[in-house]
Tab-separated table of C-alpha atoms in Angstrom:
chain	number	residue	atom	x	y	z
B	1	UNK	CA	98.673	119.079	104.072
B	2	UNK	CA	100.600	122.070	104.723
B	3	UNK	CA	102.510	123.052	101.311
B	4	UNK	CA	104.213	126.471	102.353
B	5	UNK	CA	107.346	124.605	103.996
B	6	UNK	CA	108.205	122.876	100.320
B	7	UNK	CA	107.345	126.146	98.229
B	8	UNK	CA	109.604	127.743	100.733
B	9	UNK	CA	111.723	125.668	100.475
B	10	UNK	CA	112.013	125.671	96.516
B	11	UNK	CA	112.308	129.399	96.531
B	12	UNK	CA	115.235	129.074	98.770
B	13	UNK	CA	116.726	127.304	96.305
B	14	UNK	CA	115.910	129.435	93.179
B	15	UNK	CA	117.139	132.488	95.197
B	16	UNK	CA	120.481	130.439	95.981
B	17	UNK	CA	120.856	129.554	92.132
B	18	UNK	CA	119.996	133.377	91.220
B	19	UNK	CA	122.403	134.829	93.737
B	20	UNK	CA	125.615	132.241	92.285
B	21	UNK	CA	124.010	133.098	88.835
B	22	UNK	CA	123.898	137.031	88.763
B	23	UNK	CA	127.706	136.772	91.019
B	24	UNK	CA	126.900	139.480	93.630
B	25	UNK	CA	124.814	141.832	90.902
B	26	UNK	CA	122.208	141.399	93.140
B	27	UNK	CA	121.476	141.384	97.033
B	28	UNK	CA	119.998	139.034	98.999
B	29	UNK	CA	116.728	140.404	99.410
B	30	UNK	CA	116.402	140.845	95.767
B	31	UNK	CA	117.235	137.265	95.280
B	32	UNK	CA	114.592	136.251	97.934
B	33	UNK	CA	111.412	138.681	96.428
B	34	UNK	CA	112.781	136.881	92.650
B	35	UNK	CA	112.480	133.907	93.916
B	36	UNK	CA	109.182	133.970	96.297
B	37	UNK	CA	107.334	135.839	92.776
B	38	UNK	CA	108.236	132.772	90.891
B	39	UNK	CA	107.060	130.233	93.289
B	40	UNK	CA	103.611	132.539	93.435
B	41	UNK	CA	103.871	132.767	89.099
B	42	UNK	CA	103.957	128.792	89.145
B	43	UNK	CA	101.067	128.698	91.475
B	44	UNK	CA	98.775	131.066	89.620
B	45	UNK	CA	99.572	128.881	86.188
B	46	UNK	CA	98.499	126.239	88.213
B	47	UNK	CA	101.485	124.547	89.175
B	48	UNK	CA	100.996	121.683	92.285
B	49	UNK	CA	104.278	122.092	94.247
B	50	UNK	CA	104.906	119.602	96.943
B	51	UNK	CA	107.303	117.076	98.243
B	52	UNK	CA	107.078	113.659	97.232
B	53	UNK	CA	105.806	110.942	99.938
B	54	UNK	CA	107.242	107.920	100.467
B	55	UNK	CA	104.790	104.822	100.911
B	56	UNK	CA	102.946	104.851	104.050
B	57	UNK	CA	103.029	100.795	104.175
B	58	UNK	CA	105.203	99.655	107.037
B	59	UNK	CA	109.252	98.422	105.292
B	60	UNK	CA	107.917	100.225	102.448
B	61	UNK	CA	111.233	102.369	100.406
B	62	UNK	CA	109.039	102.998	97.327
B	63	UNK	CA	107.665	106.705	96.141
B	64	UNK	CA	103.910	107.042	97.292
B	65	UNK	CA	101.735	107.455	93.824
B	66	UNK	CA	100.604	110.606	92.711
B	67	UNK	CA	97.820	111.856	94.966
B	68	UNK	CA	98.205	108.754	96.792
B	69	UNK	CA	99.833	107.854	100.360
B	70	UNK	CA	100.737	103.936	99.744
B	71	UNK	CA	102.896	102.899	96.298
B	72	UNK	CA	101.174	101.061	93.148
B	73	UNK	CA	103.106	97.691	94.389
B	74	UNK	CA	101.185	98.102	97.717
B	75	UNK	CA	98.335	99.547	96.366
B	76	UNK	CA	98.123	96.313	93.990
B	77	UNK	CA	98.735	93.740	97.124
B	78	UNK	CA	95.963	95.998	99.482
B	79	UNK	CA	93.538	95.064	96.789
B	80	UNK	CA	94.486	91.419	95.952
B	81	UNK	CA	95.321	90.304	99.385
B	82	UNK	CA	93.970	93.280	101.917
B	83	UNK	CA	97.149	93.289	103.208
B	84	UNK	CA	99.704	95.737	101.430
B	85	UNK	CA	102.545	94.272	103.559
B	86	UNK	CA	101.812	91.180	101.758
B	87	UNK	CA	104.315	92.774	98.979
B	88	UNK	CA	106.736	91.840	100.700
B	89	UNK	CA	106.090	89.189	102.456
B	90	UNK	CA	107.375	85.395	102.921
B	91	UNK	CA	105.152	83.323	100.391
B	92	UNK	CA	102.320	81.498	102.393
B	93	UNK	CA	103.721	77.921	102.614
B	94	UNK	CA	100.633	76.746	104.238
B	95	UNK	CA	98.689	77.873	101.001
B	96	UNK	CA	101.294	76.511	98.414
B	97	UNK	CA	100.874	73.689	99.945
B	98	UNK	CA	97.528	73.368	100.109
B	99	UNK	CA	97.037	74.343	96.286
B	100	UNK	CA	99.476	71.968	95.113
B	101	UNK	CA	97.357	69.031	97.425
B	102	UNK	CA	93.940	70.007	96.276
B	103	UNK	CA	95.296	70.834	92.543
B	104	UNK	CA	93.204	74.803	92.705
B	105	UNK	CA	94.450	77.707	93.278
B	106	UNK	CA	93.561	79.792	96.525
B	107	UNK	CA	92.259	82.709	96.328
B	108	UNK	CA	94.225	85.947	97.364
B	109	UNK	CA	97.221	83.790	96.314
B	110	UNK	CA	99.954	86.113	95.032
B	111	UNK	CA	102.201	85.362	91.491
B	112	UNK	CA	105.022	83.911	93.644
B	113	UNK	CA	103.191	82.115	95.728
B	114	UNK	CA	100.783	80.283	92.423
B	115	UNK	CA	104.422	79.863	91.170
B	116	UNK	CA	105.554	77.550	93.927
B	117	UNK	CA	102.360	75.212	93.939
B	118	UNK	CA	103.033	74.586	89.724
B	119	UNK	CA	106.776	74.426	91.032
B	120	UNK	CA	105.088	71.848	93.867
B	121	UNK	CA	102.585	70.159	91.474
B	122	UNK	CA	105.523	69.078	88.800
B	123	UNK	CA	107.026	67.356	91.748
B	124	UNK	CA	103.844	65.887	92.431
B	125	UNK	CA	103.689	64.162	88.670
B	126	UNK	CA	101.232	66.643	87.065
B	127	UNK	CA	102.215	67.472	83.919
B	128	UNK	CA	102.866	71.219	82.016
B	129	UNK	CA	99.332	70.882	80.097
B	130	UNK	CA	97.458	69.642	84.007
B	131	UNK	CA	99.147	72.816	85.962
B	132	UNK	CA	98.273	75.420	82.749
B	133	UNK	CA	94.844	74.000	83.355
B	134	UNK	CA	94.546	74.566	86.889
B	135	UNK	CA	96.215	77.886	86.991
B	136	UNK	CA	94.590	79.094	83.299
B	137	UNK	CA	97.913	80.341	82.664
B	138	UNK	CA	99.425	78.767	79.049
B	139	UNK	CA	101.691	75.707	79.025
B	140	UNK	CA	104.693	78.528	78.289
B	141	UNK	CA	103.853	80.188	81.435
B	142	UNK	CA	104.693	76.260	83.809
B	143	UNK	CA	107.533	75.970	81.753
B	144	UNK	CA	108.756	79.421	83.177
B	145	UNK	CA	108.135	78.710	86.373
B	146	UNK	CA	110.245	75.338	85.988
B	147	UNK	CA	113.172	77.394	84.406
B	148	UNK	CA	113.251	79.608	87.534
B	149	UNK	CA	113.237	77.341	89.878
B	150	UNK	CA	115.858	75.171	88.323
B	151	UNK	CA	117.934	78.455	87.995
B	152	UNK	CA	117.334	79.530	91.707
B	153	UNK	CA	117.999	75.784	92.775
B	154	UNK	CA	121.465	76.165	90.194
B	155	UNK	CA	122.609	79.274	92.118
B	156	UNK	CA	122.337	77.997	95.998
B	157	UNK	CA	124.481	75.464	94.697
């Protein structure tokens, strides 16, 4: 990765700043050898100067991590799923459906997506203490779920 565009580009800057600063006490050049020495002073102290990536996954408006090309909420999906679109994905109906039938999880199933099948169990008949059990989440955690899905179902109304 090329950094001499950004470091160029943030003495720029400082030369800008030092040029409005010191109000035509100094010339141009001046401003630019100031600014260049303490780009190259940062770098000697060890200073990392570079722009700031955005997430390499497809749809993706998030900051990349540090040292990193994809974002943690990608990062987190890539290793749950494989897939780091699946961040922001539709939830997999076919799955929710088929956990709340065979009363299990699936596995790569994402927190929305275990959500709906306790959401899809309670209509089912299973009670708070039966969906904890099958998700080994606490009772709290079903009762949650319920809440937000009453409140979603409250505000398309």
């Amino acid at each position: 990765m090329n950094r001499a565009p950004v470091a160029d580009a943030i003495a720029a800057d400082i030369a800008a700043q030092a040029l409005a600063a010191f109000d035509g006490r100094i010339t141009r050049e001046e401003a630019d050898r100031f600014a260049h020495e303490a780009v190259e002073s940062l770098r000697r102290d060890g200073w990392h100067i570079a722009a700031q990536r955005e997430c390499a996954t497809d749809d993706c408006t998030r900051q990349a991590s540090q040292w990193r090309t994809i974002c943690e909420t990608c990062r987190t999906h890539l290793r749950r799923t494989g897939d780091p679109a699946k961040a922001r994905a539709e939830p997999d109906w076919t799955a929710v459906e088929s956990a709340a039938r065979e009363r299990r999880p699936l596995p790569g199933m994402t927190p929305q997506e275990r959500r709906l099948a306790g959401v899809r169990m309670t209509g089912l008949g299973l009670s708070e203490a039966e969906i904890a059990d099958i998700f080994a989440v606490k009772p709290r955690t079903v009762r949650r779920w319920r809440a937000q899905e009453r409140d979603a179902t409250a505000q398309e109304q």
